[in-house]
CSV table of C-alpha atoms in Angstrom, one decimal:
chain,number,residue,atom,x,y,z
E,1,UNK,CA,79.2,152.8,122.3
E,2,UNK,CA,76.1,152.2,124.3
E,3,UNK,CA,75.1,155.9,125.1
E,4,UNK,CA,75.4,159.5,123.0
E,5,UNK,CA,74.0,162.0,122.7
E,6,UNK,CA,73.8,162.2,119.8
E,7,UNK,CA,71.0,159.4,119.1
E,8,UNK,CA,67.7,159.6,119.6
E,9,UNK,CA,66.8,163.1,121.7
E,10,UNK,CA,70.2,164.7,121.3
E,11,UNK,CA,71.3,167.1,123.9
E,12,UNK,CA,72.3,170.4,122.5
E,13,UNK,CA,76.4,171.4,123.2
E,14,UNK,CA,77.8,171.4,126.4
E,15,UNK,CA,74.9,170.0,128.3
E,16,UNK,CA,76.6,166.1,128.3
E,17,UNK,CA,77.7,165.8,132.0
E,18,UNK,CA,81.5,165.6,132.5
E,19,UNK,CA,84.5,164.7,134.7
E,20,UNK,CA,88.2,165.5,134.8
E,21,UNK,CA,89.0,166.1,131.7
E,22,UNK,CA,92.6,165.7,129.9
E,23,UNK,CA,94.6,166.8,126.6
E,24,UNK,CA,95.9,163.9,124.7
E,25,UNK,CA,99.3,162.5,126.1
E,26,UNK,CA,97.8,162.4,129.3
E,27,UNK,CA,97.5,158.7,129.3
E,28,UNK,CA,100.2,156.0,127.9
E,29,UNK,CA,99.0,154.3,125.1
E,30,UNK,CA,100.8,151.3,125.1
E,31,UNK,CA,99.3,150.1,128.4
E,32,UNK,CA,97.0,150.7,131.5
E,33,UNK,CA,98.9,152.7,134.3
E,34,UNK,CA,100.9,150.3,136.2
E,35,UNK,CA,99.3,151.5,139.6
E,36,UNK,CA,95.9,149.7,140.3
E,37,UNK,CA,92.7,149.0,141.7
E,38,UNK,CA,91.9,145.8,141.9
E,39,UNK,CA,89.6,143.6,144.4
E,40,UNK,CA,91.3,143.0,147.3
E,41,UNK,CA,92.9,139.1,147.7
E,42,UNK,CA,92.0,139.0,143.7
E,43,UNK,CA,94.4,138.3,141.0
E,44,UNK,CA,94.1,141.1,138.0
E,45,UNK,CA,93.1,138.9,135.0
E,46,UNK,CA,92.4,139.7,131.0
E,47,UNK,CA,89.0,140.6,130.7
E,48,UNK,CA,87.7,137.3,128.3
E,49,UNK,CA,84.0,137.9,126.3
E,50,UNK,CA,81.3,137.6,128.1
E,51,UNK,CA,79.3,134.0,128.2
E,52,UNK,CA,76.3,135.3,126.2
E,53,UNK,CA,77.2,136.3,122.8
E,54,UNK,CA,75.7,139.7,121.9
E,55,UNK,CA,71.8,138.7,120.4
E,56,UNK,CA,71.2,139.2,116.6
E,57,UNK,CA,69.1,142.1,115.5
E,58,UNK,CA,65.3,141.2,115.5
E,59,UNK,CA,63.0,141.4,113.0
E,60,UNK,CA,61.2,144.8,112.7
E,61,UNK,CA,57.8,143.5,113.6
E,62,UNK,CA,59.2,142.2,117.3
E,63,UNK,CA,61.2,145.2,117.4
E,64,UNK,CA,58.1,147.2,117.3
E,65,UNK,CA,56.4,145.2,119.6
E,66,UNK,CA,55.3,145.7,123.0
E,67,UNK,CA,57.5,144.3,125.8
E,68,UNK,CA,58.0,144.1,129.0
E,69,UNK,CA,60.8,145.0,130.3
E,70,UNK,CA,63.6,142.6,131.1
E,71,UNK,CA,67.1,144.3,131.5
E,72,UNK,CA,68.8,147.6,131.7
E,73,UNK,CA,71.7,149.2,129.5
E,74,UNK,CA,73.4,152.3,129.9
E,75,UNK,CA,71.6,154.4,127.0
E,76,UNK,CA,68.1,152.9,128.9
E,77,UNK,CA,68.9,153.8,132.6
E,78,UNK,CA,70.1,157.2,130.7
E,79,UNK,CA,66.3,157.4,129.8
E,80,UNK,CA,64.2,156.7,132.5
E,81,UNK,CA,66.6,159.2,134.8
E,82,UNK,CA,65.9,161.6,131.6
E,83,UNK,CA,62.3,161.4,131.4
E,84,UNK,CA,60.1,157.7,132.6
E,85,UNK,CA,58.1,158.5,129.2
E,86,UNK,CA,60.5,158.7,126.9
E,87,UNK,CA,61.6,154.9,128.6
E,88,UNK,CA,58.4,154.2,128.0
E,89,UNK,CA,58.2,154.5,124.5
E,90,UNK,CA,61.4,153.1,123.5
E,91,UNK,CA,61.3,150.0,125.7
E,92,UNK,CA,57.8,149.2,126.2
E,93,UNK,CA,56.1,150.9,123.5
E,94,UNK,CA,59.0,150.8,121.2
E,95,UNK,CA,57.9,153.8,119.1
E,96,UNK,CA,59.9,154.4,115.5
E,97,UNK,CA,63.0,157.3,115.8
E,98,UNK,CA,64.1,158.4,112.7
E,99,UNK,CA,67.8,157.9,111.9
E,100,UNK,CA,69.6,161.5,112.6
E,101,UNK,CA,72.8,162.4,110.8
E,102,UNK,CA,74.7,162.8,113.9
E,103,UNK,CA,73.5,159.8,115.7
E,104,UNK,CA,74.4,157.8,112.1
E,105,UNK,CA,77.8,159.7,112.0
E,106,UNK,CA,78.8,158.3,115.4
E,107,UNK,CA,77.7,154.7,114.2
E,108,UNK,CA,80.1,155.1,110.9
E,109,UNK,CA,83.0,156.5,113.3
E,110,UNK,CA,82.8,154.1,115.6
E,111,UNK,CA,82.6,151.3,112.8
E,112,UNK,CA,85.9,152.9,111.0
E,113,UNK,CA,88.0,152.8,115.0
E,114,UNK,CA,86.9,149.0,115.2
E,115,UNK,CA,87.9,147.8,111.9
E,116,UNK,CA,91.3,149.8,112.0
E,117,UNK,CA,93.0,147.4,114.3
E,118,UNK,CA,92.6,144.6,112.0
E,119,UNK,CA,95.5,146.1,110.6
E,120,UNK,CA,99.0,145.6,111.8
E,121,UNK,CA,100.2,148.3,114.1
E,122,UNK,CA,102.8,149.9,111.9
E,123,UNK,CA,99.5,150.6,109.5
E,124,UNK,CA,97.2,151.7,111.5
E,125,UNK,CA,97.4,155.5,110.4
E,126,UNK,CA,95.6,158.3,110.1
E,127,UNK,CA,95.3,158.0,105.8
E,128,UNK,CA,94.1,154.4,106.0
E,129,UNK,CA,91.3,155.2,108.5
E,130,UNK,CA,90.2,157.9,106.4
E,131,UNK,CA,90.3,155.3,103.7
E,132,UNK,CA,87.9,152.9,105.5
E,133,UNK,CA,85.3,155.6,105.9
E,134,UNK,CA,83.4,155.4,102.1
E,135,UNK,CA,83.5,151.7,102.4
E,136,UNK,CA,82.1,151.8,106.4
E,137,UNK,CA,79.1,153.6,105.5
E,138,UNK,CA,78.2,151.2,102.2
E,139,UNK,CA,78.8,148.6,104.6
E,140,UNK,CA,76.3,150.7,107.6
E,141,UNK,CA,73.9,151.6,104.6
E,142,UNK,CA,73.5,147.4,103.2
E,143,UNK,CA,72.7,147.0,107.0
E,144,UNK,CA,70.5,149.5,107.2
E,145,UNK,CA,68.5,150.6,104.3
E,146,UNK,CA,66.6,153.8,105.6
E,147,UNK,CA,69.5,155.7,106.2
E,148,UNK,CA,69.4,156.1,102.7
E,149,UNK,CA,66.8,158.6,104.3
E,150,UNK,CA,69.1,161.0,105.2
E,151,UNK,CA,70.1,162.0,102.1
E,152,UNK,CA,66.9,161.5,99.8
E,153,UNK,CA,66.7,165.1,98.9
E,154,UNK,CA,70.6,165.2,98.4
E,155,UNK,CA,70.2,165.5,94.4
E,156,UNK,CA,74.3,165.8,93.6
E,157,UNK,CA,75.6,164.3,96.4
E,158,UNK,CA,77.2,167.7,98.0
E,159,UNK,CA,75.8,166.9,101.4
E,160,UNK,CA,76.8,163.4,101.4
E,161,UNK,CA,80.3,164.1,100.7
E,162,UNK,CA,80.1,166.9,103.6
E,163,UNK,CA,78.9,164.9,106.0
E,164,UNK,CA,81.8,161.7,104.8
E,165,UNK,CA,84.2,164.9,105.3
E,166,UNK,CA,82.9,165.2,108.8
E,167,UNK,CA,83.2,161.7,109.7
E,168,UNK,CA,86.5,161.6,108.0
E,169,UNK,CA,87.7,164.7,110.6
E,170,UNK,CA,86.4,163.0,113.5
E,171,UNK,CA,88.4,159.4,112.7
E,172,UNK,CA,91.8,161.6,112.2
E,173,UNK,CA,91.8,163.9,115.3
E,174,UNK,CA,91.5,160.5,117.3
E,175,UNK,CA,95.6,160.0,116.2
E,176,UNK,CA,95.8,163.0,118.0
E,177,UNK,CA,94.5,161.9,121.1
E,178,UNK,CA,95.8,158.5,121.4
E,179,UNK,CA,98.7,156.3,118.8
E,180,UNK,CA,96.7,153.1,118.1
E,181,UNK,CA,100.4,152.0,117.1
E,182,UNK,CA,100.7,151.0,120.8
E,183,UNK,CA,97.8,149.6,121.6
E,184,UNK,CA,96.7,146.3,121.0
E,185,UNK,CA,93.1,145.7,122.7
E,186,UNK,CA,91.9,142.8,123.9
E,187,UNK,CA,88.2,143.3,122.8
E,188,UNK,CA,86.0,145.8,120.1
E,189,UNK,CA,82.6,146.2,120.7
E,190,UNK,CA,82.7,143.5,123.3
E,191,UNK,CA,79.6,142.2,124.6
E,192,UNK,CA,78.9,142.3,128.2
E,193,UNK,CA,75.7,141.0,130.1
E,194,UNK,CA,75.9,139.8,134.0
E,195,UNK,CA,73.2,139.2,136.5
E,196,UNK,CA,73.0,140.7,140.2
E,197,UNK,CA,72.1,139.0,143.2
E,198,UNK,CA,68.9,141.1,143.1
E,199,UNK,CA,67.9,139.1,139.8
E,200,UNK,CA,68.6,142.8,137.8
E,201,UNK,CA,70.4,142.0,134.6
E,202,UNK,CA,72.9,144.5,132.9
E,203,UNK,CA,74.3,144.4,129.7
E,204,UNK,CA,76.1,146.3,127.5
E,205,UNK,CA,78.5,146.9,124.9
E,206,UNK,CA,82.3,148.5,125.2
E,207,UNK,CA,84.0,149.9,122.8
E,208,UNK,CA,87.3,148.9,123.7
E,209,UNK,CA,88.9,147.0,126.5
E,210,UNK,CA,92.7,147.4,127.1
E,211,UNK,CA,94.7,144.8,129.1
E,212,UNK,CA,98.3,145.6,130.7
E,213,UNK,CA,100.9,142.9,130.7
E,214,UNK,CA,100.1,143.1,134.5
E,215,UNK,CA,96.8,142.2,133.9
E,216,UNK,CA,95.0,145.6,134.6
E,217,UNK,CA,92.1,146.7,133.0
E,218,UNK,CA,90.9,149.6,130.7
E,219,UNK,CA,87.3,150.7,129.5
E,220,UNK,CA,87.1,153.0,126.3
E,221,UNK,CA,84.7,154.9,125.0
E,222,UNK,CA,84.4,156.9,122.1
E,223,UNK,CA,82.0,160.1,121.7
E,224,UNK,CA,82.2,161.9,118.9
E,225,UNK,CA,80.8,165.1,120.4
E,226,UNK,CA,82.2,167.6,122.5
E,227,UNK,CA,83.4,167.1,126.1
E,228,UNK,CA,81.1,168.4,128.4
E,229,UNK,CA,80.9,171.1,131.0
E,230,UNK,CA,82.5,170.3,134.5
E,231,UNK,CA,78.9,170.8,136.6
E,232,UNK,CA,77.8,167.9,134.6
E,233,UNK,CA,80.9,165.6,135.4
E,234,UNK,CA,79.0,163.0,137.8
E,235,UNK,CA,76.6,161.9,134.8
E,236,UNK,CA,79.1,161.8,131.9
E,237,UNK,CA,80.8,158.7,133.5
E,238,UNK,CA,77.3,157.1,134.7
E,239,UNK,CA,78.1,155.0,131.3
E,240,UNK,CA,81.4,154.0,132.2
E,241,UNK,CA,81.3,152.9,136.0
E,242,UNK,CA,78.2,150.8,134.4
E,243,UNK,CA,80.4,148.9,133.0
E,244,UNK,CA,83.3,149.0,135.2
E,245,UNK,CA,80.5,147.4,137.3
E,246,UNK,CA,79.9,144.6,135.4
E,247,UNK,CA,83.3,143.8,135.1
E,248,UNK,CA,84.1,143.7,138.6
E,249,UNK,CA,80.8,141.3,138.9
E,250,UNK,CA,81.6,139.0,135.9
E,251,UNK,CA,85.7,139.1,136.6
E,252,UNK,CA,86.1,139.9,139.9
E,253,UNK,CA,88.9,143.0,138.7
E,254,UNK,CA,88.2,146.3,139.4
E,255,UNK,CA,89.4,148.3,136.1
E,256,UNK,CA,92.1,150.0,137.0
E,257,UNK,CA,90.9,153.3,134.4
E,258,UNK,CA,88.1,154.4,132.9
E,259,UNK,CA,88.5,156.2,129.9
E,260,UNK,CA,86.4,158.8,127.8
E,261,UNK,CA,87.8,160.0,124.1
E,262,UNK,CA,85.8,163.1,123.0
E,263,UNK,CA,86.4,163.6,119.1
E,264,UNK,CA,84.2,166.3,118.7
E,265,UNK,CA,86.7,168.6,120.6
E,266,UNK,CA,89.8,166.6,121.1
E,267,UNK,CA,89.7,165.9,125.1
E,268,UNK,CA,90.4,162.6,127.0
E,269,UNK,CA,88.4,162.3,130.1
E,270,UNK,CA,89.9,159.7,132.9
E,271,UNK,CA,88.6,158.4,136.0
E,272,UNK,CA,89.8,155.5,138.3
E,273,UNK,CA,87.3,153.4,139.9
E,274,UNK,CA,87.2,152.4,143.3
E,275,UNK,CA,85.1,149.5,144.8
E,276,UNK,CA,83.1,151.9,146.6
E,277,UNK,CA,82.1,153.9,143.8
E,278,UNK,CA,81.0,150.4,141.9
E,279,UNK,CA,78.7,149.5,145.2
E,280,UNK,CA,77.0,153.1,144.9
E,281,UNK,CA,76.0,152.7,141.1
E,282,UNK,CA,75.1,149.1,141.9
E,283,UNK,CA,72.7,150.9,144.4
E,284,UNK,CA,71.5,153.5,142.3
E,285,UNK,CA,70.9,151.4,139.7
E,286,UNK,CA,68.6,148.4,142.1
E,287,UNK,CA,67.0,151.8,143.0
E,288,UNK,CA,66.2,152.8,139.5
E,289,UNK,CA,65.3,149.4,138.6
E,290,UNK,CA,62.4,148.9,140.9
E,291,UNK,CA,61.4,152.6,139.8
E,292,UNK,CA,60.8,151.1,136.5
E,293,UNK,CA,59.3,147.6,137.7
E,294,UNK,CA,56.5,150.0,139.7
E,295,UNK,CA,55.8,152.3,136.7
E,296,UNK,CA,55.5,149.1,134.3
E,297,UNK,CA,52.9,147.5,136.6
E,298,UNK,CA,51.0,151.3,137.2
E,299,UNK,CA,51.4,152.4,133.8
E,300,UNK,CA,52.5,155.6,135.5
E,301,UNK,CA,55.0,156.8,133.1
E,302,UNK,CA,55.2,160.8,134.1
E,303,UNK,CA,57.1,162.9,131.5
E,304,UNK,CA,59.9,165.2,132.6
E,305,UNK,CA,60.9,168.6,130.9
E,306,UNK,CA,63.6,169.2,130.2
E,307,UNK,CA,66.3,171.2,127.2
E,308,UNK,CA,66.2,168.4,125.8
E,309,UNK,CA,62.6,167.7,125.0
E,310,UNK,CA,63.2,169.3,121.6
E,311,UNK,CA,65.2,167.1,120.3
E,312,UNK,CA,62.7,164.5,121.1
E,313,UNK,CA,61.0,162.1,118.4
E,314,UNK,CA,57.7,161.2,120.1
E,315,UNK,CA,56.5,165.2,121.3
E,316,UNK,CA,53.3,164.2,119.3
E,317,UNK,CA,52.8,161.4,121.9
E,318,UNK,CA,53.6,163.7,125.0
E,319,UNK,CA,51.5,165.6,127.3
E,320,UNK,CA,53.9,168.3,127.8
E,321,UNK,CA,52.9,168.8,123.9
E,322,UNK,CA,49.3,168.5,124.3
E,323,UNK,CA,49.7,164.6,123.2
E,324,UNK,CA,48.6,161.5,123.8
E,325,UNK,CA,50.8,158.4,124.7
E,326,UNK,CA,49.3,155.5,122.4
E,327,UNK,CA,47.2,152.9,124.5
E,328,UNK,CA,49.6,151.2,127.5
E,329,UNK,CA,49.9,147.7,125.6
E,330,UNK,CA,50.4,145.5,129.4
E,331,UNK,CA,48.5,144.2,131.7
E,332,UNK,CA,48.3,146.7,134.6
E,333,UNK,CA,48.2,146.0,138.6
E,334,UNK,CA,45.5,147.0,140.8
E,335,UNK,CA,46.9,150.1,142.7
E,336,UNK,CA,48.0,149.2,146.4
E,337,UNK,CA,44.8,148.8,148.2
E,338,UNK,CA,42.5,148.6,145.9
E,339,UNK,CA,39.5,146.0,146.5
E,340,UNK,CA,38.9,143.4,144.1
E,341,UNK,CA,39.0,139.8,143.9
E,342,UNK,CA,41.8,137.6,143.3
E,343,UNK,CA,41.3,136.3,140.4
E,344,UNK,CA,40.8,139.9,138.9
E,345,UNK,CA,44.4,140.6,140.5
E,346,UNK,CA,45.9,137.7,139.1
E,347,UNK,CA,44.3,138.4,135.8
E,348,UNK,CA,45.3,142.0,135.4
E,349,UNK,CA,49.0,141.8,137.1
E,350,UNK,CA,52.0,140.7,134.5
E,351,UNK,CA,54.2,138.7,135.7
E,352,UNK,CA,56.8,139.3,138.4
């Protein structure tokens, strides 16, 4: 549940990059595909949890603090290879967003999917996850106070119960799409977090990880949008070999599927991973990571138009709107060349 569009500067229908996609059935439920990829010499093995657990929310003052950065996700390499600025201001700057019904629909969805398979199999049905939805979003709202935003103005409740409808929709086309019956994961909302050779740590967090009895691996993920349009089928599983990645690095097992389940219009997009393909994101992403080490010690954080810049909460603070970013909050490095003395280098560079 690490990326969507649908938080933060939502991308309008059909722009979501996409790969082969699939109608329900496509896939058995009950277990990976017996045919694998693995790691050559390697034993396949059940993915276990990660050794970090995942960290506890911080307090809104440090959230809103300025840091540097220290790690990249999915949703944050998503940014920076949308626009450097809008990285900017959620990472370093850490700028508020407000809380968007879609982006707080997908939360409650994906909330209701987890908690269903604390249920035995045989009740894991349609009804009962419609049932869990009311008590998921008291449960999202005790959390979360100021999504009470959303509905402020909602004086009898008619947009509320809409918008619960909604949710409700979404949870019950996903029996459609796969029979959680015959699944049993391993993990929900599991944790992930490795560190590369380079020193570049990723982390994450899956939304389901299914194990075969032979020890082969699938990675879930649930979107509650629609599937997106084939010219954009490269990015839509960015997410997904992400964390395919850190698997093979933490595991040594290649997962044998990687597996997208679009609520929003009732597909299921697949892809197999290869080693190969795992080495080129761990490429790309060393590549985009010293992008983002460079602009952090320039403070050279150039905006990039695009659609989707009006769905963006921070125009106010961008150029392209005739803003102005707040002031950079780190300790800048002298650009390449420039004279000074040492100690004025070693006073203004952060650290490395």
């Amino acid at each position: 549940m690490e990326t969507s569009t649908e938080g933060g500067a939502a991308a309008p229908a059909g722009t979501e990059p996409a790969e082969t996609t699939t109608r329900a059935g496509s896939v058995a439920e009950s277990a990976v595909p017996a045919a694998g990829a693995t790691t050559p010499g390697t034993t396949p093995a059940p993915v276990i949890p990660a050794q970090a657990p995942a960290p506890a929310a911080a307090p809104a003052a440090s959230r809103r603090a300025p840091a540097r950065p220290t790690s990249l996700s999915p949703s944050r390499a998503g940014d920076f290879m949308q626009c450097p600025l809008l990285y900017r201001f959620r990472v370093i700057d850490r700028l508020p967003e407000k809380p968007s019904p879609a982006a707080t629909r997908g939360t409650l969805v994906h909330a209701v999917l987890e908690r269903l398979f604390d249920a035995p199999a045989a009740e894991r049905t349609a009804p009962r996850a419609r049932s869990l939805v009311p008590g998921q979003w008291d449960r999202l709202l005790k959390n979360r106070p100021e999504l009470a935003e959303l509905f402020a103005d909602d004086e009898d409740g008619s947009r509320l119960a809409g918008w619960l409808e909604e949710a409700g929709q979404l949870v019950e086309r996903w029996f459609a799409l796969e029979d959680p019956t015959r699944l049993e994961p391993v993990e929900r909302e599991m944790f992930v977090q490795t560190r590369l050779e380079s020193g570049l740590t990723l982390r994450g967090i899956i939304d389901r990880v299914d194990v075969a009895p032979t020890g082969e691996v699938r990675i879930v993920d649930y979107k509650t949008g629609k599937a997106p349009r084939p010219e954009y089928a490269e990015g839509a599983l960015f997410q997904m070999k992400f964390y395919a990645l850190v698997i093979w690095r933490l595991k040594k097992v290649v997962p044998r599927r990687l597996q997208l389940v679009y609520l929003g219009s009732g597909d299921v997009v697949t892809y197999d991973p290869v080693i190969e393909d795992l080495q080129g994101v761990e490429r790309k992403l060393l590549a985009l990571w010293e992008a983002i080490r460079t602009a952090t010690e320039t403070g050279d954080w150039r905006p990039r138009p695009t659609k989707l810049c009006g769905w963006c909460d921070h125009q106010e603070f961008c150029p392209e709107f005739d803003g102005t970013p707040p002031p950079y909050p780190l300790p800048l490095a002298l650009p390449f060349g420039a004279a000074g003395s040492e100690e004025d280098t070693q006073g203004r560079m952060g650290p490395q």
